Coordinates of C-alpha atoms in Angstrom, one line a residue:
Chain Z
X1 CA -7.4 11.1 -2.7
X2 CA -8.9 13.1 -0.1
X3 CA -11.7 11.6 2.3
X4 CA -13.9 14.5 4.1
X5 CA -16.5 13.4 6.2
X6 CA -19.4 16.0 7.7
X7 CA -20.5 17.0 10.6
X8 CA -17.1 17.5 12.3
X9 CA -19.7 16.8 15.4
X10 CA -23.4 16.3 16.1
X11 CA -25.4 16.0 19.1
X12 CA -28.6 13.8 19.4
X13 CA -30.4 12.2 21.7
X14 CA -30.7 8.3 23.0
X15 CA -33.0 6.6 20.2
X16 CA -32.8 9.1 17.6
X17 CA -31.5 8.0 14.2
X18 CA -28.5 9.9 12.6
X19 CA -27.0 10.0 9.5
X20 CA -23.4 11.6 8.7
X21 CA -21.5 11.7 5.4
X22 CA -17.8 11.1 3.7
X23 CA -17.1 12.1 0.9
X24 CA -14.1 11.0 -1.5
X25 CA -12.3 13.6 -3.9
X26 CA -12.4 11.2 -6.5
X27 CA -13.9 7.9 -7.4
X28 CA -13.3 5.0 -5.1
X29 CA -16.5 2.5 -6.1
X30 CA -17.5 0.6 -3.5
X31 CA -13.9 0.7 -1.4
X32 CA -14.9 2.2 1.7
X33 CA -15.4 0.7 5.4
X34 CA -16.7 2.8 8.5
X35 CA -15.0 2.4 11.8
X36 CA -16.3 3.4 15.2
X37 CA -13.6 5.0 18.0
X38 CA -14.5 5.3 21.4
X39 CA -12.1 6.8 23.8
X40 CA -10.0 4.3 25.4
X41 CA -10.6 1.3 22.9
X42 CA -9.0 0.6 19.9
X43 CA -11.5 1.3 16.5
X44 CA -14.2 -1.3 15.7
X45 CA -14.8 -2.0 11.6
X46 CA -18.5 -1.4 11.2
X47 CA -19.2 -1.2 7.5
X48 CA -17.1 -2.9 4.6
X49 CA -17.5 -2.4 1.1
X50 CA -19.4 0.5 1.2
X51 CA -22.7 -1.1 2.4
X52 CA -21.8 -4.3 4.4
X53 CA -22.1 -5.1 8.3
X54 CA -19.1 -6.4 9.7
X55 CA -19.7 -9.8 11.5
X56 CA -21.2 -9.4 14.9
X57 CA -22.7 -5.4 14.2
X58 CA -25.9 -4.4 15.2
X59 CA -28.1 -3.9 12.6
X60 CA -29.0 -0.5 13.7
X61 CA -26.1 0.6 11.8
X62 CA -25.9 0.9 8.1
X63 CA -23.9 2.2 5.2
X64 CA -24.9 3.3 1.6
X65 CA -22.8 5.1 -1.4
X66 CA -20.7 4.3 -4.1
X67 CA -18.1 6.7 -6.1
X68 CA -17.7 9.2 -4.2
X69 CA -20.5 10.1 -1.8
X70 CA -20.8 7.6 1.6
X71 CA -23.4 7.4 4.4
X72 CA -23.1 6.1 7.1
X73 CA -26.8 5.8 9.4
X74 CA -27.1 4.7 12.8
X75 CA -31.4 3.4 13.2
X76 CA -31.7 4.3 16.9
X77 CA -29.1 5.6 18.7
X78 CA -27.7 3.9 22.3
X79 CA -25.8 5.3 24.8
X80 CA -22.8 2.9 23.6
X81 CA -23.2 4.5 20.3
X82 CA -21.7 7.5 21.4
X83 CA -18.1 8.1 19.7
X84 CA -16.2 9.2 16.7
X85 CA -16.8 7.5 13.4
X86 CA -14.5 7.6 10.6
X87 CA -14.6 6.5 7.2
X88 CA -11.5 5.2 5.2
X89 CA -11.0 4.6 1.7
X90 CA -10.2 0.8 1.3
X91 CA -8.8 1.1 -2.5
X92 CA -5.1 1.4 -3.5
X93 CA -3.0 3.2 -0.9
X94 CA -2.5 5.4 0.9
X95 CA -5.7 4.1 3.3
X96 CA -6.8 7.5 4.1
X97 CA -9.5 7.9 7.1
X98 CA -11.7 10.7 6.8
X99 CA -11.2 13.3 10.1
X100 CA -14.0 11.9 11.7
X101 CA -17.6 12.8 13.1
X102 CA -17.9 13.0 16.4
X103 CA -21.5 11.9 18.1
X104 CA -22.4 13.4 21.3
X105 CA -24.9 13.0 23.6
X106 CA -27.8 16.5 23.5
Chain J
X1 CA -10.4 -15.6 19.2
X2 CA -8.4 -13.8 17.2
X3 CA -5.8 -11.3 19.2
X4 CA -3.5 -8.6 18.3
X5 CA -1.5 -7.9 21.4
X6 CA 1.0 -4.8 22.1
X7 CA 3.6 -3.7 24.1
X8 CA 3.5 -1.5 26.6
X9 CA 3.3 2.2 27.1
X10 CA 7.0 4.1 26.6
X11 CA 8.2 7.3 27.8
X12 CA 10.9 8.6 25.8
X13 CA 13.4 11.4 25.7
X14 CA 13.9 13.4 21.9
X15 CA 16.2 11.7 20.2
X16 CA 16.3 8.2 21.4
X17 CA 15.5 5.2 19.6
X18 CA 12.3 2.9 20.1
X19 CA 10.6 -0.4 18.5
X20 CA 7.1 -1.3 19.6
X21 CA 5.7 -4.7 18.6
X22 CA 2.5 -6.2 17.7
X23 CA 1.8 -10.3 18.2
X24 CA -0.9 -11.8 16.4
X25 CA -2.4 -15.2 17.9
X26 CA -5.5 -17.3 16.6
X27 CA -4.8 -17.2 12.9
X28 CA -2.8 -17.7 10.1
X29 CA -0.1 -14.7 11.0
X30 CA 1.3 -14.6 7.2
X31 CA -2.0 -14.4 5.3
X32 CA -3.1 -11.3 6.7
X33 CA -0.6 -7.9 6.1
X34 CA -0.3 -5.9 9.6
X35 CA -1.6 -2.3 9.3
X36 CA -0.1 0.4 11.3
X37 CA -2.0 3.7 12.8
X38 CA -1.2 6.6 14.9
X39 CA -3.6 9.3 16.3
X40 CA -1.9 12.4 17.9
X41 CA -4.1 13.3 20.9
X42 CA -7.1 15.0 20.0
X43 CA -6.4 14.0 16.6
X44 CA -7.8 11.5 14.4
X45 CA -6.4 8.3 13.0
X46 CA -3.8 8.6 10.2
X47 CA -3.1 5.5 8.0
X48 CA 0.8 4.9 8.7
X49 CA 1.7 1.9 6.5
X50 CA 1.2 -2.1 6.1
X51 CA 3.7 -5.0 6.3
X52 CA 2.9 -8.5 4.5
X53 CA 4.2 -10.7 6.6
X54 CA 4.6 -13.5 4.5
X55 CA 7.2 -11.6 2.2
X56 CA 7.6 -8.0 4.2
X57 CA 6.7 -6.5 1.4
X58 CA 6.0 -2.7 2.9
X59 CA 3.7 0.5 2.0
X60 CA 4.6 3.7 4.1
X61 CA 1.7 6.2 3.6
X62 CA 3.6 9.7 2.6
X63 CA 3.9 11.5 6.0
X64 CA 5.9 8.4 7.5
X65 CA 8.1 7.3 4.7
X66 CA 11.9 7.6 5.8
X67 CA 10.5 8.3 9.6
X68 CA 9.7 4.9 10.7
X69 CA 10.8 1.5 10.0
X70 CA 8.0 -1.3 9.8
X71 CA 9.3 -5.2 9.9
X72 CA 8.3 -8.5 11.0
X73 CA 9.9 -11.9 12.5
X74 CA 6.7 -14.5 10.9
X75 CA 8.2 -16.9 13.1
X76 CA 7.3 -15.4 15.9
X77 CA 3.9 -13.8 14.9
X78 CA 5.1 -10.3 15.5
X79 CA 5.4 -7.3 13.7
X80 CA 7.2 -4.1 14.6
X81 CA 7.3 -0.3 14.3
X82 CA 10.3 1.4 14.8
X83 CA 12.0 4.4 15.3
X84 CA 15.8 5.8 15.1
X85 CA 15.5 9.1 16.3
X86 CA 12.3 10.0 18.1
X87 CA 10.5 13.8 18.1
X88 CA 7.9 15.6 20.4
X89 CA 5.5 15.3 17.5
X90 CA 5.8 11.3 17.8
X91 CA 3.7 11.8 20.8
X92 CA 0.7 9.2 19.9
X93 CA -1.1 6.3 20.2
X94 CA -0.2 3.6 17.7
X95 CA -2.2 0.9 16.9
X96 CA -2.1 -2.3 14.7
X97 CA -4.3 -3.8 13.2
X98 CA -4.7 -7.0 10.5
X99 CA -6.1 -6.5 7.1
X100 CA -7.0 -9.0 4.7
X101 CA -5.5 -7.6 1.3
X102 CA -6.7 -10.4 -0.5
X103 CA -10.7 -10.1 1.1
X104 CA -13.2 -8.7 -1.8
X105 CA -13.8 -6.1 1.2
X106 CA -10.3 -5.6 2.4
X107 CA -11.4 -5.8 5.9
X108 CA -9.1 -4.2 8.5
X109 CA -11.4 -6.1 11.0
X110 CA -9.0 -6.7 13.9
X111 CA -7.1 -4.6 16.4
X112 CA -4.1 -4.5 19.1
X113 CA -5.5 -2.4 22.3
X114 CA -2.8 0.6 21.5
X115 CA 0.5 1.4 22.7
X116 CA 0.7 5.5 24.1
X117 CA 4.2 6.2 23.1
X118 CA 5.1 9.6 25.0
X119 CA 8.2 11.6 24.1
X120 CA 9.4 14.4 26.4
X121 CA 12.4 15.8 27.8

C-alpha cells in the first residue's frame, strides 16, 4: 500500500488555516496518524486514528478521512507550526509514511 | 516522563560494522514494541522495522530486510539496530520510537532524539 500525500510544499502565512491531503492506494479505514517533523527534533504524533488528537496537541490541528482519502487541517497557523508533516498508515505492515508536505513560511 | 534515549552520533568507514541502541525509561519497556526509522538527508522518514520486546518478535519493512539486524536485551530496557557491513547510502538519521501494538490507535507516540550515523571514507 502506497501513501501519497499533496502539496509536496505550501507557503502560507502566520494565522492562516491550511489543509493538506494523503491519500492511501487502497483501503486502510481509520488506520492513519499524522506526524509533525521539524528540523532538528525527532517527529511529534499529532493525529491517531484518522481523526484523534494526540494527548497534549493543540487543538488548532485536526484530522478527517477514512478509507482511503486523509486530511489533515491546521485552524491558524503559528510560527512553531512550520515543518513537514507526514502521514503513515497504521494498519498491518509495512508502516509506510507518506513523502511528506512541507509548510513554509510566505 | 517517558524517555527514549540514543546513542551517539558515529562516523564510519564503508564496510565496518555498527550497533546503535535505544533505552527506554518511565514505562513498562516489554509492553510496548520499539519501532525503527531512518531519513536519508533531504529525505523523508522510511518505516524500517519493529521489535517486541517482550518476545523479539521482529518485522523488517522490505527495503531493510537482510540489511540490518534489530534485537533487544528487556533486561536492560534497550533495543538495538545493527549493522555488519555498512554502505555510503546508510548515511541517515535513525530514530526509535515506541508503539503500542496493542492501542485501538496504535500510537507510535514517543521518540529517541536521533542518532546521525555518517559513513565515509
Amino acid at each position: 500500500i502506497q501513501m501519497t500525500q499533496s502539496p509536496s510544499s505550501l507557503s502560507a502565512s502566520v494565522g492562516d488555516s491550511v489543509t493538506m491531503s494523503c491519500r492511501a492506494s487502497q483501503s486502510i479505514g481509520d488506520n492513519l496518524s499524522w506526524y509533525q517533523h521539524r528540523p532538528g527534533e525527532p517527529p511529534k504524533l499529532l493525529i491517531y486514528s484518522a481523526s484523534n488528537l494526540h494527548t497534549g496537541v493543540p487543538s488548532r490541528f485536526s484530522g478527517s478521512g477514512s478509507g482511503t482519502d486523509f486530511t489533515l487541517t491546521i485552524s491558524s497557523l503559528q510560527p512553531v507550526d512550520f515543518a513537514t508533516y507526514y502521514c503513515q498508515r497504521t494498519y498491518s505492515t509495512p508502516r509506510t509514511f507518506g513523502q511528506g508536505t512541507k509548510v513554509e513560511i510566505k | 516522563e517517558v524517555q527514549l534515549v540514543q546513542s551517539g552520533a558515529e562516523v564510519k568507514q564503508p564496510g565496518e560494522s555498527l550497533r546503535i541502541s535505544c533505552q527506554g525509561s518511565q514505562y513498562n519497556f516489554i509492553n510496548y514494541f520499539i519501532t525503527w526509522v531512518r531519513q536519508v538527508p533531504g529525505k523523508g522518514l522510511e518505516w524500517m522495522g519493529w521489535i517486541d520486546p517482550s518476545d523479539s518478535y521482529i518485522n523488517y519493512g522490505p527495503s531493510f530486510q537482510g540489511h540490518v539486524t534489530l534485537s533487544v536485551d528487556k533486561s536492560i530496557s534497550t533495543a538495538y539496530l545493527q549493522w555488519s557491513s555498512l554502505k555510503a547510502s546508510d548515511t541517515a538519521i535513525y530514530y526509535c520510537a515506541r508503539t503500542n501494538y496493542y492501542d485501538s490507535g496504535k500510537r507510535t507516540d514517543y521518540w529517541g532524539q536521533g542518532t546521525l550515523v555518517t559513513v565515509s571514507s
